[in-house]
Amino acid sequence: MTPLELFFDLVFVFGFTQVTTVLSNDPTWGGLGHGLLILAALWWAWAAYAWLTNTVDPGGSAVWGAMLVAMAAMFVAALAVPDAFGRHGVVFGVAFLIVNLMQLTLYALGARGDRNLLAAILRSAPWAIIGAALIIAAGFVHGGLRPLLWLAALVVGLFGPLLGGVRGWRVQPAHFVERHGLIVIIAIGESLIAIGLGARSTGIASGVIVAAVLGFVVVTSFWLAYFDFFPIRGQQMLTDRSGAQRIALARDAYTYLHLPMVAGIVLFAFAMKTTLAHVGEELDTIPALGLCGGPALYLFAYVALRLRVSRTFGRGRLIAAVSCALLLPIALVVPALVALTLMTAVWVALHAYEIIWWREARARTRALSVPASASDTGGSVQI
């Protein structure tokens, strides 16, 4: 991980915060849809650069300069996020196109000595350009056509490359796992910021303090569910595979299934701002959906990941995800503080189950951790 990559990710701290602002300013079904579409676009841009810096050395002067240009464009896009579905739609779209073009250019330059990698980049380039162009086009239209164009852009940009296969792509497991772990930390940090801002705007009353502590427990649970052993296990799984199998797993487990994880964290952050402002009142539908649906979405991503790897659903996280979802009708009829308490109880029960039931498996996973010096050489690890 280089300082430039860390600096690049700081732009996305601001972008995620802006998505929370979109949800807070418009807590309706339309606002929820807009926020999730914008978040998916931000993830698309970040994931593209995660693949880029996994292959191209970001320390080179040309790469360094071009990434700074891309960061500036991404920062402009983040500035336009609150009104990306309004008067700043074209600004967001043009900045987003520049981000994509810089990524493709850097990737092509870095792949000049690798014909297979260059061919893979050329196969994906049309999808990225068409998707970004559709977002620009959405800025010129109004009404229901605008979100439809956004949705089409995201389908094209995120899933179009699937049609080209995985031939030619490269993945260095340790770096790839570390990059995605960092973005999860960034999203979790945004939740803590949301809790702090929410508490500051309402005053430090006893109910607010209790809600803030409960929110902190849930945010800590997001962190524990991921970093307890998943980065070690994820690196082992990637290292144990090679060629097309490694690329496909990296794509599915990280590029695709980390998006609902991040979305779940951002939704909970938005819900916490509303909860802290109304601890003794019932939540409206969208904030209640964020409070219950955010953690449920986060946990369902792990269920899907397990299904992708082992063709099994597991028990603990599946039951916890369903429990979070089932809390939604309750969260609509009880005070916000009660709903948050019930959500926290689900997380505590899940961690108690995993710590007790999976104690030996977690210990074995840590014991078989891959040394960083050997993780990118294709060596295998017995799991």
Tab-separated table of C-alpha atoms in Angstrom:
chain	number	residue	atom	x	y	z
A	1	MET	CA	0.000	0.000	0.000
A	2	THR	CA	1.508	3.344	-1.064
A	3	PRO	CA	0.874	6.827	0.373
A	4	LEU	CA	-0.605	7.835	-2.993
A	5	GLU	CA	-3.218	5.094	-2.744
A	6	LEU	CA	-4.096	6.190	0.789
A	7	PHE	CA	-4.400	9.782	-0.403
A	8	PHE	CA	-6.568	8.640	-3.316
A	9	ASP	CA	-8.931	6.888	-0.912
A	10	LEU	CA	-9.410	10.076	1.102
A	11	VAL	CA	-11.446	11.442	-1.797
A	12	PHE	CA	-13.866	8.583	-1.286
A	13	VAL	CA	-14.229	9.431	2.406
A	14	PHE	CA	-15.722	12.697	1.219
A	15	GLY	CA	-17.786	10.928	-1.447
A	16	PHE	CA	-19.336	8.497	1.040
A	17	THR	CA	-20.114	11.382	3.381
A	18	GLN	CA	-21.854	13.156	0.524
A	19	VAL	CA	-24.029	10.096	-0.139
A	20	THR	CA	-25.119	10.149	3.501
A	21	THR	CA	-25.983	13.819	3.003
A	22	VAL	CA	-28.143	12.927	-0.007
A	23	LEU	CA	-30.068	10.394	2.070
A	24	SER	CA	-30.454	12.776	5.025
A	25	ASN	CA	-31.677	15.649	2.850
A	26	ASP	CA	-34.216	13.486	1.018
A	27	PRO	CA	-35.327	10.557	3.227
A	28	THR	CA	-37.803	9.268	0.660
A	29	TRP	CA	-37.880	6.280	-1.681
A	30	GLY	CA	-36.617	8.555	-4.450
A	31	GLY	CA	-33.789	9.880	-2.286
A	32	LEU	CA	-32.867	6.342	-1.268
A	33	GLY	CA	-32.710	5.260	-4.903
A	34	HIS	CA	-30.593	8.272	-5.854
A	35	GLY	CA	-28.195	7.690	-2.976
A	36	LEU	CA	-27.684	4.028	-3.809
A	37	LEU	CA	-27.130	4.780	-7.512
A	38	ILE	CA	-24.524	7.413	-6.661
A	39	LEU	CA	-22.825	5.068	-4.200
A	40	ALA	CA	-22.643	2.346	-6.856
A	41	ALA	CA	-21.027	4.836	-9.258
A	42	LEU	CA	-18.446	5.827	-6.651
A	43	TRP	CA	-17.728	2.151	-6.026
A	44	TRP	CA	-17.358	1.532	-9.754
A	45	ALA	CA	-14.678	4.246	-9.935
A	46	TRP	CA	-12.869	3.067	-6.812
A	47	ALA	CA	-12.897	-0.608	-7.818
A	48	ALA	CA	-11.464	0.232	-11.242
A	49	TYR	CA	-8.496	1.944	-9.611
A	50	ALA	CA	-8.087	-0.915	-7.126
A	51	TRP	CA	-7.498	-3.235	-10.095
A	52	LEU	CA	-5.214	-0.638	-11.696
A	53	THR	CA	-2.895	-0.093	-8.732
A	54	ASN	CA	-2.835	-3.842	-8.130
A	55	THR	CA	-1.068	-4.178	-11.481
A	56	VAL	CA	0.610	-0.823	-12.241
A	57	ASP	CA	3.211	0.690	-9.905
A	58	PRO	CA	1.644	3.933	-8.624
A	59	GLY	CA	5.084	5.223	-7.671
A	60	GLY	CA	6.082	6.045	-11.261
A	61	SER	CA	6.054	9.738	-12.138
A	62	ALA	CA	3.567	9.376	-15.021
A	63	VAL	CA	1.202	7.249	-12.945
A	64	TRP	CA	1.594	9.584	-9.969
A	65	GLY	CA	0.681	12.645	-12.011
A	66	ALA	CA	-2.218	11.001	-13.819
A	67	MET	CA	-3.682	9.709	-10.550
A	68	LEU	CA	-3.612	13.202	-9.112
A	69	VAL	CA	-5.613	14.374	-12.131
A	70	ALA	CA	-8.068	11.545	-11.581
A	71	MET	CA	-8.308	12.455	-7.892
A	72	ALA	CA	-9.102	16.063	-8.750
A	73	ALA	CA	-11.848	14.932	-11.143
A	74	MET	CA	-13.224	12.531	-8.523
A	75	PHE	CA	-13.227	15.318	-5.949
A	76	VAL	CA	-15.267	17.483	-8.316
A	77	ALA	CA	-17.665	14.573	-8.820
A	78	ALA	CA	-17.969	14.217	-5.030
A	79	LEU	CA	-18.709	17.942	-4.727
A	80	ALA	CA	-21.565	17.469	-7.207
A	81	VAL	CA	-23.025	14.414	-5.419
A	82	PRO	CA	-25.749	16.237	-3.407
A	83	ASP	CA	-27.266	17.552	-6.639
A	84	ALA	CA	-26.149	14.821	-9.046
A	85	PHE	CA	-29.812	14.173	-9.881
A	86	GLY	CA	-30.472	17.887	-10.248
A	87	ARG	CA	-28.633	20.851	-11.686
A	88	HIS	CA	-25.154	19.337	-11.214
A	89	GLY	CA	-25.833	16.108	-13.070
A	90	VAL	CA	-23.702	17.066	-16.064
A	91	VAL	CA	-20.839	18.209	-13.816
A	92	PHE	CA	-20.850	14.851	-12.053
A	93	GLY	CA	-21.033	12.983	-15.372
A	94	VAL	CA	-18.147	14.847	-17.036
A	95	ALA	CA	-15.916	14.497	-13.964
A	96	PHE	CA	-16.807	10.810	-13.764
A	97	LEU	CA	-15.921	10.325	-17.446
A	98	ILE	CA	-12.514	11.923	-16.841
A	99	VAL	CA	-11.905	9.534	-13.926
A	100	ASN	CA	-12.699	6.563	-16.159
A	101	LEU	CA	-10.606	7.808	-19.071
A	102	MET	CA	-7.591	8.382	-16.836
A	103	GLN	CA	-7.918	4.874	-15.409
A	104	LEU	CA	-8.107	3.280	-18.842
A	105	THR	CA	-5.170	5.338	-20.112
A	106	LEU	CA	-2.992	4.455	-17.138
A	107	TYR	CA	-3.908	0.796	-17.416
A	108	ALA	CA	-3.105	0.732	-21.134
A	109	LEU	CA	0.258	2.438	-20.582
A	110	GLY	CA	1.128	0.048	-17.779
A	111	ALA	CA	0.214	-2.961	-19.907
A	112	ARG	CA	2.338	-2.100	-22.934
A	113	GLY	CA	4.633	-5.060	-22.315
A	114	ASP	CA	1.808	-7.497	-21.637
A	115	ARG	CA	-0.319	-8.256	-24.693
A	116	ASN	CA	-2.850	-10.332	-22.765
A	117	LEU	CA	-3.432	-7.648	-20.140
A	118	LEU	CA	-3.693	-4.958	-22.827
A	119	ALA	CA	-6.279	-7.047	-24.665
A	120	ALA	CA	-8.282	-7.410	-21.439
A	121	ILE	CA	-8.224	-3.630	-20.908
A	122	LEU	CA	-9.347	-2.971	-24.478
A	123	ARG	CA	-12.244	-5.408	-23.994
A	124	SER	CA	-13.467	-3.514	-20.922
A	125	ALA	CA	-12.819	0.034	-22.190
A	126	PRO	CA	-16.015	0.397	-24.302
A	127	TRP	CA	-18.194	-0.563	-21.328
A	128	ALA	CA	-16.565	2.037	-19.085
A	129	ILE	CA	-16.863	4.793	-21.673
A	130	ILE	CA	-20.462	3.967	-22.601
A	131	GLY	CA	-21.473	3.798	-18.939
A	132	ALA	CA	-19.909	7.169	-18.134
A	133	ALA	CA	-21.504	8.682	-21.265
A	134	LEU	CA	-24.927	7.494	-20.100
A	135	ILE	CA	-24.437	9.329	-16.790
A	136	ILE	CA	-23.600	12.492	-18.726
A	137	ALA	CA	-26.713	11.991	-20.854
A	138	ALA	CA	-28.775	11.616	-17.686
A	139	GLY	CA	-27.736	15.132	-16.703
A	140	PHE	CA	-29.561	16.557	-19.715
A	141	VAL	CA	-32.916	14.868	-19.089
A	142	HIS	CA	-35.545	15.193	-16.387
A	143	GLY	CA	-38.126	13.089	-14.619
A	144	GLY	CA	-38.161	9.315	-14.489
A	145	LEU	CA	-35.787	8.898	-17.431
A	146	ARG	CA	-32.830	10.213	-15.424
A	147	PRO	CA	-32.619	7.354	-12.845
A	148	LEU	CA	-33.254	4.857	-15.646
A	149	LEU	CA	-30.220	6.172	-17.524
A	150	TRP	CA	-28.171	5.982	-14.327
A	151	LEU	CA	-29.269	2.410	-13.774
A	152	ALA	CA	-28.391	1.521	-17.365
A	153	ALA	CA	-24.988	3.180	-16.938
A	154	LEU	CA	-24.229	1.145	-13.827
A	155	VAL	CA	-25.337	-2.113	-15.413
A	156	VAL	CA	-23.132	-1.405	-18.428
A	157	GLY	CA	-20.112	-0.200	-16.457
A	158	LEU	CA	-20.154	-2.741	-13.645
A	159	PHE	CA	-21.407	-5.852	-15.425
A	160	GLY	CA	-20.549	-5.288	-19.078
A	161	PRO	CA	-16.949	-6.494	-18.555
A	162	LEU	CA	-18.340	-9.897	-17.558
A	163	LEU	CA	-19.017	-10.517	-21.254
A	164	GLY	CA	-15.295	-10.242	-21.993
A	165	GLY	CA	-14.241	-12.951	-19.569
A	166	VAL	CA	-11.218	-12.883	-17.259
A	167	ARG	CA	-8.434	-13.671	-19.733
A	168	GLY	CA	-5.400	-11.459	-19.280
A	169	TRP	CA	-6.226	-9.847	-15.929
A	170	ARG	CA	-3.778	-9.997	-13.018
A	171	VAL	CA	-4.277	-10.070	-9.237
A	172	GLN	CA	-1.686	-9.819	-6.468
A	173	PRO	CA	-3.605	-11.269	-3.486
A	174	ALA	CA	-2.012	-9.434	-0.552
A	175	HIS	CA	-2.288	-5.981	-2.097
A	176	PHE	CA	-5.790	-6.597	-3.434
A	177	VAL	CA	-7.064	-7.780	-0.041
A	178	GLU	CA	-5.388	-4.887	1.748
A	179	ARG	CA	-6.917	-2.302	-0.620
A	180	HIS	CA	-10.441	-3.595	-0.055
A	181	GLY	CA	-9.948	-3.831	3.676
A	182	LEU	CA	-8.951	-0.183	3.678
A	183	ILE	CA	-12.097	0.923	1.855
A	184	VAL	CA	-14.221	-0.990	4.367
A	185	ILE	CA	-12.396	0.849	7.168
A	186	ILE	CA	-13.122	4.128	5.366
A	187	ALA	CA	-16.830	3.323	5.157
A	188	ILE	CA	-16.882	2.319	8.833
A	189	GLY	CA	-15.116	5.557	9.712
A	190	GLU	CA	-17.838	7.458	7.870
A	191	SER	CA	-20.367	5.817	10.185
A	192	LEU	CA	-18.473	7.085	13.213
A	193	ILE	CA	-18.434	10.572	11.698
A	194	ALA	CA	-22.204	10.358	11.152
A	195	ILE	CA	-22.718	9.388	14.789
A	196	GLY	CA	-20.525	12.256	15.967
A	197	LEU	CA	-22.230	14.827	13.762
A	198	GLY	CA	-25.650	13.556	14.734
A	199	ALA	CA	-24.855	13.783	18.445
A	200	ARG	CA	-23.370	17.250	18.058
A	201	SER	CA	-26.443	18.599	16.286
A	202	THR	CA	-28.865	17.328	18.935
A	203	GLY	CA	-27.006	17.970	22.160
A	204	ILE	CA	-25.544	15.462	24.596
A	205	ALA	CA	-28.638	14.317	26.466
A	206	SER	CA	-28.787	10.963	28.235
A	207	GLY	CA	-30.829	9.326	25.471
A	208	VAL	CA	-28.427	10.600	22.840
A	209	ILE	CA	-25.452	9.248	24.785
A	210	VAL	CA	-27.057	5.806	25.037
A	211	ALA	CA	-27.922	5.835	21.333
A	212	ALA	CA	-24.394	6.945	20.412
A	213	VAL	CA	-22.874	4.126	22.472
A	214	LEU	CA	-25.233	1.564	20.918
A	215	GLY	CA	-24.397	2.916	17.465
A	216	PHE	CA	-20.715	2.602	18.286
A	217	VAL	CA	-21.277	-1.056	19.250
A	218	VAL	CA	-22.943	-1.750	15.896
A	219	VAL	CA	-20.167	0.039	13.996
A	220	THR	CA	-17.610	-1.975	15.970
A	221	SER	CA	-19.559	-5.076	14.955
A	222	PHE	CA	-19.185	-4.126	11.294
A	223	TRP	CA	-15.453	-3.946	11.893
A	224	LEU	CA	-15.254	-7.189	13.879
A	225	ALA	CA	-17.344	-9.143	11.359
A	226	TYR	CA	-14.851	-8.215	8.641
A	227	PHE	CA	-11.436	-7.956	10.277
A	228	ASP	CA	-11.685	-10.771	12.798
A	229	PHE	CA	-10.466	-13.227	10.175
A	230	PHE	CA	-11.890	-12.408	6.728
A	231	PRO	CA	-8.800	-10.630	5.283
A	232	ILE	CA	-6.631	-13.625	6.238
A	233	ARG	CA	-9.131	-16.082	4.819
A	234	GLY	CA	-9.669	-14.003	1.674
A	235	GLN	CA	-5.941	-13.834	0.992
A	236	GLN	CA	-5.623	-17.569	1.521
A	237	MET	CA	-8.448	-18.262	-0.931
A	238	LEU	CA	-6.917	-16.043	-3.605
A	239	THR	CA	-3.421	-17.429	-3.076
A	240	ASP	CA	-4.681	-21.003	-3.309
A	241	ARG	CA	-6.046	-20.261	-6.770
A	242	SER	CA	-4.308	-19.200	-9.940
A	243	GLY	CA	-5.177	-18.002	-13.414
A	244	ALA	CA	-8.841	-17.588	-14.287
A	245	GLN	CA	-10.055	-19.024	-10.967
A	246	ARG	CA	-8.147	-16.398	-8.974
A	247	ILE	CA	-9.373	-13.549	-11.166
A	248	ALA	CA	-12.991	-14.699	-11.035
A	249	LEU	CA	-12.925	-15.056	-7.251
A	250	ALA	CA	-11.316	-11.628	-6.812
A	251	ARG	CA	-13.943	-10.095	-9.086
A	252	ASP	CA	-16.905	-11.766	-7.386
A	253	ALA	CA	-15.793	-11.606	-3.741
A	254	TYR	CA	-14.299	-8.126	-3.816
A	255	THR	CA	-15.454	-6.041	-6.775
A	256	TYR	CA	-19.079	-7.199	-6.577
A	257	LEU	CA	-19.801	-8.492	-3.074
A	258	HIS	CA	-17.980	-5.704	-1.254
A	259	LEU	CA	-20.399	-3.184	-2.767
A	260	PRO	CA	-23.384	-4.356	-0.651
A	261	MET	CA	-21.093	-4.381	2.388
A	262	VAL	CA	-20.196	-0.730	1.870
A	263	ALA	CA	-23.802	0.141	1.009
A	264	GLY	CA	-25.006	-1.482	4.228
A	265	ILE	CA	-22.531	0.545	6.288
A	266	VAL	CA	-23.509	3.818	4.576
A	267	LEU	CA	-27.226	3.111	5.065
A	268	PHE	CA	-26.679	2.518	8.764
A	269	ALA	CA	-24.660	5.746	9.026
A	270	PHE	CA	-27.566	7.683	7.528
A	271	ALA	CA	-30.025	5.971	9.886
A	272	MET	CA	-27.899	6.818	12.919
A	273	LYS	CA	-28.057	10.549	12.138
A	274	THR	CA	-31.850	10.359	12.175
A	275	THR	CA	-31.966	8.083	15.225
A	276	LEU	CA	-29.842	10.459	17.297
A	277	ALA	CA	-32.145	13.331	16.392
A	278	HIS	CA	-35.302	11.398	17.365
A	279	VAL	CA	-34.285	8.874	20.035
A	280	GLY	CA	-37.696	8.934	21.710
A	281	GLU	CA	-39.786	8.948	18.538
A	282	GLU	CA	-40.779	6.368	15.961
A	283	LEU	CA	-38.644	6.316	12.838
A	284	ASP	CA	-40.085	7.020	9.416
A	285	THR	CA	-39.915	4.272	6.814
A	286	ILE	CA	-36.629	5.163	5.092
A	287	PRO	CA	-34.566	5.787	8.259
A	288	ALA	CA	-35.981	2.552	9.751
A	289	LEU	CA	-35.025	0.754	6.546
A	290	GLY	CA	-31.489	2.105	6.879
A	291	LEU	CA	-31.268	1.071	10.525
A	292	CYS	CA	-32.419	-2.500	9.890
A	293	GLY	CA	-31.757	-2.998	6.186
A	294	GLY	CA	-28.200	-1.644	6.289
A	295	PRO	CA	-26.877	-4.303	8.695
A	296	ALA	CA	-29.019	-6.946	6.963
A	297	LEU	CA	-27.507	-6.055	3.583
A	298	TYR	CA	-24.005	-6.113	5.086
A	299	LEU	CA	-24.527	-9.596	6.521
A	300	PHE	CA	-26.284	-10.970	3.428
A	301	ALA	CA	-23.132	-10.042	1.479
A	302	TYR	CA	-21.189	-12.510	3.633
A	303	VAL	CA	-23.859	-15.148	3.061
A	304	ALA	CA	-23.556	-14.615	-0.701
A	305	LEU	CA	-19.772	-14.747	-0.470
A	306	ARG	CA	-19.884	-18.048	1.388
A	307	LEU	CA	-22.318	-19.399	-1.185
A	308	ARG	CA	-19.938	-18.315	-3.954
A	309	VAL	CA	-16.931	-20.034	-2.364
A	310	SER	CA	-18.328	-23.155	-0.712
A	311	ARG	CA	-21.885	-23.518	-2.084
A	312	THR	CA	-23.227	-23.409	1.481
A	313	PHE	CA	-25.225	-20.742	3.354
A	314	GLY	CA	-23.881	-21.170	6.858
A	315	ARG	CA	-25.991	-20.443	9.919
A	316	GLY	CA	-24.870	-17.596	12.143
A	317	ARG	CA	-24.693	-14.708	9.702
A	318	LEU	CA	-27.672	-15.914	7.692
A	319	ILE	CA	-29.836	-16.024	10.826
A	320	ALA	CA	-28.510	-12.631	11.950
A	321	ALA	CA	-29.195	-11.092	8.523
A	322	VAL	CA	-32.754	-12.388	8.508
A	323	SER	CA	-33.232	-11.178	12.085
A	324	CYS	CA	-32.074	-7.678	11.139
A	325	ALA	CA	-34.512	-7.607	8.232
A	326	LEU	CA	-37.375	-8.850	10.432
A	327	LEU	CA	-36.775	-5.985	12.847
A	328	LEU	CA	-37.994	-3.480	10.245
A	329	PRO	CA	-41.742	-3.655	11.060
A	330	ILE	CA	-40.876	-3.396	14.763
A	331	ALA	CA	-38.631	-0.371	14.155
A	332	LEU	CA	-41.611	1.453	12.630
A	333	VAL	CA	-43.756	1.221	15.776
A	334	VAL	CA	-41.292	1.569	18.678
A	335	PRO	CA	-39.058	4.504	19.701
A	336	ALA	CA	-35.857	4.785	17.708
A	337	LEU	CA	-33.747	4.020	20.774
A	338	VAL	CA	-35.606	0.741	21.305
A	339	ALA	CA	-35.131	-0.251	17.671
A	340	LEU	CA	-31.416	0.503	17.911
A	341	THR	CA	-31.176	-1.557	21.114
A	342	LEU	CA	-32.758	-4.550	19.394
A	343	MET	CA	-30.379	-4.184	16.445
A	344	THR	CA	-27.411	-4.083	18.816
A	345	ALA	CA	-28.675	-7.223	20.569
A	346	VAL	CA	-28.671	-9.123	17.265
A	347	TRP	CA	-25.043	-8.192	16.653
A	348	VAL	CA	-23.956	-9.098	20.191
A	349	ALA	CA	-25.676	-12.478	19.869
A	350	LEU	CA	-23.960	-13.109	16.526
A	351	HIS	CA	-20.509	-12.327	17.896
A	352	ALA	CA	-21.105	-14.479	20.971
A	353	TYR	CA	-22.075	-17.368	18.695
A	354	GLU	CA	-19.071	-16.954	16.407
A	355	ILE	CA	-16.553	-16.494	19.228
A	356	ILE	CA	-17.773	-19.637	20.983
A	357	TRP	CA	-18.768	-21.898	18.078
A	358	TRP	CA	-15.987	-21.000	15.648
A	359	ARG	CA	-13.193	-20.496	18.191
A	360	GLU	CA	-11.007	-23.323	16.899
A	361	ALA	CA	-11.639	-22.551	13.214
A	362	ARG	CA	-10.679	-18.897	13.737
A	363	ALA	CA	-7.518	-19.936	15.548
A	364	ARG	CA	-6.549	-22.282	12.697
A	365	THR	CA	-7.182	-19.563	10.127
A	366	ARG	CA	-4.883	-17.135	11.932
A	367	ALA	CA	-2.227	-19.825	12.400
A	368	LEU	CA	-2.179	-20.524	8.666
A	369	SER	CA	-1.872	-16.860	7.706
A	370	VAL	CA	0.189	-16.220	4.569
A	371	PRO	CA	3.382	-14.174	5.110
A	372	ALA	CA	3.250	-10.956	3.125
A	373	SER	CA	6.584	-11.701	1.446
A	374	ALA	CA	5.204	-14.903	-0.101
A	375	SER	CA	1.610	-13.964	-0.738
A	376	ASP	CA	2.058	-12.581	-4.223
A	377	THR	CA	4.232	-15.339	-5.615
A	378	GLY	CA	1.451	-17.783	-6.283
A	379	GLY	CA	2.447	-20.122	-3.427
A	380	SER	CA	-0.311	-22.340	-2.110
A	381	VAL	CA	-1.638	-22.523	1.407
A	382	GLN	CA	-3.372	-25.455	3.029
A	383	ILE	CA	-6.667	-24.405	4.575
